[in-house]
PDB file of C-alpha atoms in Angstrom:
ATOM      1  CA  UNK A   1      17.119  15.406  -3.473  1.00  0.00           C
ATOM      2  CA  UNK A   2      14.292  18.269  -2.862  1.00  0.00           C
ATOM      3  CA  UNK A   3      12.526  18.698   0.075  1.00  0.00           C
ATOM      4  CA  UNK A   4       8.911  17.632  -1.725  1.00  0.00           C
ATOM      5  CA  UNK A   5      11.031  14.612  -3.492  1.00  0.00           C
ATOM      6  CA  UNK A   6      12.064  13.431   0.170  1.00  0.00           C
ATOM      7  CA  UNK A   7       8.559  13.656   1.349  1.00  0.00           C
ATOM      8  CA  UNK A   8       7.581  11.318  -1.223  1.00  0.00           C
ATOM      9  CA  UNK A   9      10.383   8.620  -0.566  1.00  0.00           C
ATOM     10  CA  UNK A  10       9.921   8.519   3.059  1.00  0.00           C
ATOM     11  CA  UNK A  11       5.651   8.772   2.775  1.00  0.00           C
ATOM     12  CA  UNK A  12       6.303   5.843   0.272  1.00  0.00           C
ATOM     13  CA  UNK A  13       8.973   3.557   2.201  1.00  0.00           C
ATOM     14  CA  UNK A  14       6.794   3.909   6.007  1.00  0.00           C
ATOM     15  CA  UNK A  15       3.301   3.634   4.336  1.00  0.00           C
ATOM     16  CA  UNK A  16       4.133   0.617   2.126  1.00  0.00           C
ATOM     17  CA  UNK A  17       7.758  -0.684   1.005  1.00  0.00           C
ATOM     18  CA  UNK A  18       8.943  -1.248   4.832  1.00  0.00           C
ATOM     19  CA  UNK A  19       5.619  -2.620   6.521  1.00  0.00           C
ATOM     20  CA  UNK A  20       5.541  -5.188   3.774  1.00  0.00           C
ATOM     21  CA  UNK A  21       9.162  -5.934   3.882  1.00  0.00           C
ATOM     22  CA  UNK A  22       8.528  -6.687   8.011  1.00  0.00           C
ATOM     23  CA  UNK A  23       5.356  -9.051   7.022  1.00  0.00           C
ATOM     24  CA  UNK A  24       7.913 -11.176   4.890  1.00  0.00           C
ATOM     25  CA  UNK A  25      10.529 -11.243   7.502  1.00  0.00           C
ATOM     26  CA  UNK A  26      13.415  -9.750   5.563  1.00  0.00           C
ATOM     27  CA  UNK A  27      13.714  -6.484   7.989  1.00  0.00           C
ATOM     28  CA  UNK A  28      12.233  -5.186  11.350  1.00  0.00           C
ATOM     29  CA  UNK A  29      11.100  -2.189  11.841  1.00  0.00           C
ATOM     30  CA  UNK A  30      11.481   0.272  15.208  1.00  0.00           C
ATOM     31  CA  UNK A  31       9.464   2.877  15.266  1.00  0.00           C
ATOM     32  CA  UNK A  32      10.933   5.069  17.855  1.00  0.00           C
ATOM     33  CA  UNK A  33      14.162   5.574  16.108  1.00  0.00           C
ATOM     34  CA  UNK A  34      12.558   5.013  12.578  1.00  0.00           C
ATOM     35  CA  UNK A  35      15.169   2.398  11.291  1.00  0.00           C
ATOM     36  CA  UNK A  36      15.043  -0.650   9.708  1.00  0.00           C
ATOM     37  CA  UNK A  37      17.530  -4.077  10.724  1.00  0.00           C
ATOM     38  CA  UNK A  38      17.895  -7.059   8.507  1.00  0.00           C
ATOM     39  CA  UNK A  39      15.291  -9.454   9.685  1.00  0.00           C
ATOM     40  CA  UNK A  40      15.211 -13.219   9.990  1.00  0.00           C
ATOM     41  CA  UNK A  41      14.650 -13.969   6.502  1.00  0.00           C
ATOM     42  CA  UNK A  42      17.240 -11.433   4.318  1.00  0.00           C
ATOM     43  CA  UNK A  43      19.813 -13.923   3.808  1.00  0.00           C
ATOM     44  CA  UNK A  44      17.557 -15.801   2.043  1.00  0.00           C
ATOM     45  CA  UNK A  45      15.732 -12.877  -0.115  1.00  0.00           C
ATOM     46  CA  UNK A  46      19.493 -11.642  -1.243  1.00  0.00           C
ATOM     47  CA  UNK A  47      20.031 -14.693  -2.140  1.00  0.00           C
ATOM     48  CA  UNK A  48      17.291 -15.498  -3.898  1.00  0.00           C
ATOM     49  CA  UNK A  49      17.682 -12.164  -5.671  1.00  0.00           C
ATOM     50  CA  UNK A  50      21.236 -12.901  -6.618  1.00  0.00           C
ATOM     51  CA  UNK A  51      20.059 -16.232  -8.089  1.00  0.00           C
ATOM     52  CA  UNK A  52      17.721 -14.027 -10.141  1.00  0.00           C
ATOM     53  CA  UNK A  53      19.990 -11.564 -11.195  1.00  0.00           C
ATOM     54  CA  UNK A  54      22.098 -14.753 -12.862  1.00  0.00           C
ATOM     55  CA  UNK A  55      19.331 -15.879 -14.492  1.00  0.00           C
ATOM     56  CA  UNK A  56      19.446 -12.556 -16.571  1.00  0.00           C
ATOM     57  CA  UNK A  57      22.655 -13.586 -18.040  1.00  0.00           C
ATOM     58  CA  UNK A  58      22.317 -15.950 -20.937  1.00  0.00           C
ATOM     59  CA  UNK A  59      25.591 -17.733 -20.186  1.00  0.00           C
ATOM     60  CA  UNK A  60      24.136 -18.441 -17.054  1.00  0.00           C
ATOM     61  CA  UNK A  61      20.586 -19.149 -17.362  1.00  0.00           C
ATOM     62  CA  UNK A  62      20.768 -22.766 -17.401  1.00  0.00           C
ATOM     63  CA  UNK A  63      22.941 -22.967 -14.105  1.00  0.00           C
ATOM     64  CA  UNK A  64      20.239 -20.587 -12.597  1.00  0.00           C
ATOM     65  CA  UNK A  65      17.101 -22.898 -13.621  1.00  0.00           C
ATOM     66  CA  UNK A  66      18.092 -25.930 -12.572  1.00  0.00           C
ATOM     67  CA  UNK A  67      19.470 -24.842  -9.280  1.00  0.00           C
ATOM     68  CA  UNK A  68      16.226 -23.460  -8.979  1.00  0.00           C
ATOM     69  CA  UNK A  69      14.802 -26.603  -9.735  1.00  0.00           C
ATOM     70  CA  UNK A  70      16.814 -28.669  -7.708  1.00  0.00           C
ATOM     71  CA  UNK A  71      15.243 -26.957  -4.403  1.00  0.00           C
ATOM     72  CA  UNK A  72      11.684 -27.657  -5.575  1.00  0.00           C
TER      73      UNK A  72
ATOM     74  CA  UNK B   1     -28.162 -10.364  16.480  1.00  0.00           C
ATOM     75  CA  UNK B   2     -27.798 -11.937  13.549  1.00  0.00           C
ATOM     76  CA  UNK B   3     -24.649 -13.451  12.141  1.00  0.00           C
ATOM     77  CA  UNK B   4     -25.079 -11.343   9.358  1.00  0.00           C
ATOM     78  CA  UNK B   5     -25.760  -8.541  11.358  1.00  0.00           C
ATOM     79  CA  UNK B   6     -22.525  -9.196  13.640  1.00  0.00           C
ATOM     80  CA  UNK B   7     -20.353  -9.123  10.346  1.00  0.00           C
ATOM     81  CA  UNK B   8     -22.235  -5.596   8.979  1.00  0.00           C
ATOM     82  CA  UNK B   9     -21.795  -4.439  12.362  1.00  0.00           C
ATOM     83  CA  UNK B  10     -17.887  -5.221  12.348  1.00  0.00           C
ATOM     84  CA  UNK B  11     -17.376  -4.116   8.830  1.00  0.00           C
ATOM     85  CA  UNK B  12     -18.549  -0.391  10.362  1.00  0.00           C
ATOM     86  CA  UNK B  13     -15.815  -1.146  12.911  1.00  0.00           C
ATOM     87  CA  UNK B  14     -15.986   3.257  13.709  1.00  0.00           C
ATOM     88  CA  UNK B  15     -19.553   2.689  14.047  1.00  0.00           C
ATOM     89  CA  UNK B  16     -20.632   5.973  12.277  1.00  0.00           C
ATOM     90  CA  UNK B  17     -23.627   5.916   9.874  1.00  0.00           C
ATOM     91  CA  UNK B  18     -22.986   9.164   8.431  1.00  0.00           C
ATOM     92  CA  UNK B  19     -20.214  10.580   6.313  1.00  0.00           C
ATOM     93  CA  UNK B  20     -19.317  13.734   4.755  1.00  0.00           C
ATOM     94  CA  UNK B  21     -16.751  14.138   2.179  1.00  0.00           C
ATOM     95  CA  UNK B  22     -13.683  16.378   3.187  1.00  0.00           C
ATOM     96  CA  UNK B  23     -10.841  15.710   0.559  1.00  0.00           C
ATOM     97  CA  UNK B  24     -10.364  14.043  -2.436  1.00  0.00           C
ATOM     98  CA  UNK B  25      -7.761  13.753  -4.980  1.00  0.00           C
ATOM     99  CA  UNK B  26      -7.772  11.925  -8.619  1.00  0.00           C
ATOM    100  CA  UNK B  27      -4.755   9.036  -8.552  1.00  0.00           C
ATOM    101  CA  UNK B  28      -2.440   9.344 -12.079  1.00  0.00           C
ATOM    102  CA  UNK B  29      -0.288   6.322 -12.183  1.00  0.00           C
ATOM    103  CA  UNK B  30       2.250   7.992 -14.071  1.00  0.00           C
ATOM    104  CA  UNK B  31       2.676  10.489 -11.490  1.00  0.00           C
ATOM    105  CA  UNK B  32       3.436   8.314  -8.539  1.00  0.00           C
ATOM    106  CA  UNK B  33       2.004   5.581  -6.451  1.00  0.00           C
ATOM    107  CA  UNK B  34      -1.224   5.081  -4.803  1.00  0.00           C
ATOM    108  CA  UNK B  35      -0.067   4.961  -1.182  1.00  0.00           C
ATOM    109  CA  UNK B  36       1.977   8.109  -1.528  1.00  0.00           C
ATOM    110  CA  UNK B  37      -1.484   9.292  -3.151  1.00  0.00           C
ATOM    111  CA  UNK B  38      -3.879   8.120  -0.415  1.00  0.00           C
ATOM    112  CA  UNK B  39      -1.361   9.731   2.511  1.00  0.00           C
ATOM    113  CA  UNK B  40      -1.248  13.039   0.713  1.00  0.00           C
ATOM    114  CA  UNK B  41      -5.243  13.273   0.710  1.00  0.00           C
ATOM    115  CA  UNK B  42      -5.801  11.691   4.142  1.00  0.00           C
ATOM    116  CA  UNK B  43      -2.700  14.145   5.391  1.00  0.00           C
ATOM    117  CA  UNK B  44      -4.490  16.930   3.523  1.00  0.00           C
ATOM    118  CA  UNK B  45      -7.931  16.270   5.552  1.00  0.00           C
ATOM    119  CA  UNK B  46      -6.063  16.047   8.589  1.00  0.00           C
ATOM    120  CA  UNK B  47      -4.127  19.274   8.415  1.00  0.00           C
ATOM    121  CA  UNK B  48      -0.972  17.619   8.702  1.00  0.00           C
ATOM    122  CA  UNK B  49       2.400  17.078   6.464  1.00  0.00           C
ATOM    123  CA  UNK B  50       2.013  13.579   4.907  1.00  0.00           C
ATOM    124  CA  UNK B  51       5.196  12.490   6.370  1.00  0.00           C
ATOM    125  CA  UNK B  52       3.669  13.436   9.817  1.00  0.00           C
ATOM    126  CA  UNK B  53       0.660  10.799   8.888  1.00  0.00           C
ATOM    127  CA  UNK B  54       0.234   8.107  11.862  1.00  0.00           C
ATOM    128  CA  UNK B  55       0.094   4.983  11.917  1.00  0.00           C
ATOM    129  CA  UNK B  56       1.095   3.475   8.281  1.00  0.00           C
ATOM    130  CA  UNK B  57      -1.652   2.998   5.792  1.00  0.00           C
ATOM    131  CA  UNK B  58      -0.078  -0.300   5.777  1.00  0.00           C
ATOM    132  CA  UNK B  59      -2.017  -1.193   8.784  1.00  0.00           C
ATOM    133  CA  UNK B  60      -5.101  -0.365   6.911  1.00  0.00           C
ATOM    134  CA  UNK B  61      -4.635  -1.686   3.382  1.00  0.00           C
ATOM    135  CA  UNK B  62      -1.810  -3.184   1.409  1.00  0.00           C
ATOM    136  CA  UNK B  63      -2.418  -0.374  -1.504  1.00  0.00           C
ATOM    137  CA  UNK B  64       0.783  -2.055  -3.892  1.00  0.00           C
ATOM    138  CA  UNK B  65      -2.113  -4.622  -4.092  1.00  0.00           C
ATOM    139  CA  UNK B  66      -4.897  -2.088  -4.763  1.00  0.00           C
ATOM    140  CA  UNK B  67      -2.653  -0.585  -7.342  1.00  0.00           C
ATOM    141  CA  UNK B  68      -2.321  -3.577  -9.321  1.00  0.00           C
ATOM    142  CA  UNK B  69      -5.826  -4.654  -8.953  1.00  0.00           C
ATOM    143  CA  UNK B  70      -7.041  -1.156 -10.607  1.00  0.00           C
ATOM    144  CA  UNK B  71      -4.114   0.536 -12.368  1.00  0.00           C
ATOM    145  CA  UNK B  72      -1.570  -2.087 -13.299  1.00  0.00           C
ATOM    146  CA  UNK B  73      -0.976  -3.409 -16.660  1.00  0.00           C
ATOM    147  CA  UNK B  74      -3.840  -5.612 -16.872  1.00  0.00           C
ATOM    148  CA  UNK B  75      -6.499  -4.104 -15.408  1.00  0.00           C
ATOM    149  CA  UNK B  76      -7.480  -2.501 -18.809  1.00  0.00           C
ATOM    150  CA  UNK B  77      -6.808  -5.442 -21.114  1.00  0.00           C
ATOM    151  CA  UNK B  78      -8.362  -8.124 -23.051  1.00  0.00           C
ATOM    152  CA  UNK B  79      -9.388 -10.064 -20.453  1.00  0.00           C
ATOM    153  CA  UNK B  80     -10.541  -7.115 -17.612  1.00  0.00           C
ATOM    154  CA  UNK B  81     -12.210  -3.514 -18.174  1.00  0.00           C
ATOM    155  CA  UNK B  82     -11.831  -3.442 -13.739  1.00  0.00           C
ATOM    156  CA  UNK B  83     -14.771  -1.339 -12.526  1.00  0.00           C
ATOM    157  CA  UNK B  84     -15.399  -0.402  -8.814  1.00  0.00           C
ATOM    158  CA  UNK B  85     -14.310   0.676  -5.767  1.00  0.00           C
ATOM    159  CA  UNK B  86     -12.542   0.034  -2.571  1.00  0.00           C
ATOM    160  CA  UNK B  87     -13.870   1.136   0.734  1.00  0.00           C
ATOM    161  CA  UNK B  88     -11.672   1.519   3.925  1.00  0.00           C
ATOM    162  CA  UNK B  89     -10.886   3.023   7.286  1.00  0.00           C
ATOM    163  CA  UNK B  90      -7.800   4.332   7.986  1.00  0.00           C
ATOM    164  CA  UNK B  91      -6.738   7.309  10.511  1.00  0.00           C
ATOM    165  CA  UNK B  92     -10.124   7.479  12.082  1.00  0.00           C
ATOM    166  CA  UNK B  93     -11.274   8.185   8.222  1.00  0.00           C
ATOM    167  CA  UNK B  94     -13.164   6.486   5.735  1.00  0.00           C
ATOM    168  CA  UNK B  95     -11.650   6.418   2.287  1.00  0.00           C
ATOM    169  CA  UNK B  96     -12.671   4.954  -1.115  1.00  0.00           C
ATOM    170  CA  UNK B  97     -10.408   3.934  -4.338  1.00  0.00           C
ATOM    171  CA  UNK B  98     -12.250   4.325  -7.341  1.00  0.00           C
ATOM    172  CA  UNK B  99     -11.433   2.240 -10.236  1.00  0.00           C
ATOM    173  CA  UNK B 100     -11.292   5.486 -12.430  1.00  0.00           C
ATOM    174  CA  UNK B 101      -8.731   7.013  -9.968  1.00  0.00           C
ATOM    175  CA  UNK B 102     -10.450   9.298  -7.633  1.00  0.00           C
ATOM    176  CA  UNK B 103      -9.535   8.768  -3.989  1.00  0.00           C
ATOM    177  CA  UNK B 104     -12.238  10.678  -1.501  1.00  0.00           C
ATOM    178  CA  UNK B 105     -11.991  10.734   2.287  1.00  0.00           C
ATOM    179  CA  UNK B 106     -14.706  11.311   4.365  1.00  0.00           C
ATOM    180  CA  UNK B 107     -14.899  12.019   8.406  1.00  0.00           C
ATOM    181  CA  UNK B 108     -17.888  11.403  10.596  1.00  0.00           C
ATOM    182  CA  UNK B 109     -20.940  13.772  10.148  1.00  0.00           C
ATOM    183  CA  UNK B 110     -22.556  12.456  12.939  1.00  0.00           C
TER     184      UNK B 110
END
């Protein structure tokens, strides 16, 4: 990766992808040594990421939807 | 004062009523996003490297939202033609969004 291509990435991850990812819980954030920790609710984002990376499947669409429906 | 006045008053939160334009720089979606954008400029005014910009615009604006709201998919559809712009302070400047992409900072005159 360049130089001007890691400027980008990191202006782009502290300015917006990480402070929103600590608002929703899934990492913290410490800004002295600039790195990131799974926060209270990643278990639960993977997950739900997982569930929608089934879904994509065809074979297992179904299964996905009404798990998903189950929790409502 | 006014409750009106109290919320113009704390919508000026820097308390300047001048401003003079130092930077500005037009936003192309295809080129990258809008934070990245708004750092660069603000960086660029303060004669710093954007990854040297404190604290995180973040803190200021959530501009993923701003994005979508003028340069996503819909915001030139059927059902929008989104005109305007978005005013904020960040880094001790004032910036604007404009609908049609150009991003100006200004610092105090006064």
């Amino acid at each position: 990766m360049s130089g001007e291509q890691w400027e980008r990435v990191y202006v782009s991850l502290y300015h917006a992808h990480v402070p929103k990812l600590v608002d929703e819980g899934v990492v913290t954030f410490d800004e002295d040594s600039e790195t990131i920790q799974a926060g209270e609710n990643a278990t639960q984002m993977l997950a739900a990421l997982e569930r929608m990376g089934a879904s994509l499947d065809s074979d297992q669409e179904h299964h996905a939807r009404s798990e998903i429906d189950d929790r409502k | 004062m006014t409750e009106s006045d109290r919320r113009a008053n704390e919508g000026n939160r820097s308390g300047h009523a001048e401003w003079r334009q130092v930077e500005q720089r037009h936003h192309e979606p295809a080129e990258g996003d809008l934070a990245t954008d708004i750092v660069v400029v603000v960086a660029a005014a303060e004669g710093i490297e954007p990854s040297e910009l404190r604290p995180p615009l973040y803190e200021a604006v959530d501009a993923a939202a701003l994005e979508e709201t003028f340069f996503g998919q819909n915001a030139r559809s059927v059902s929008r033609q989104s005109a305007g712009t978005v005013d904020f302070h960040y880094a001790g400047y004032r910036v604007a969004v404009e609908s049609g992409g150009w991003i100006r900072v200004y610092e105090p005159a006064d």
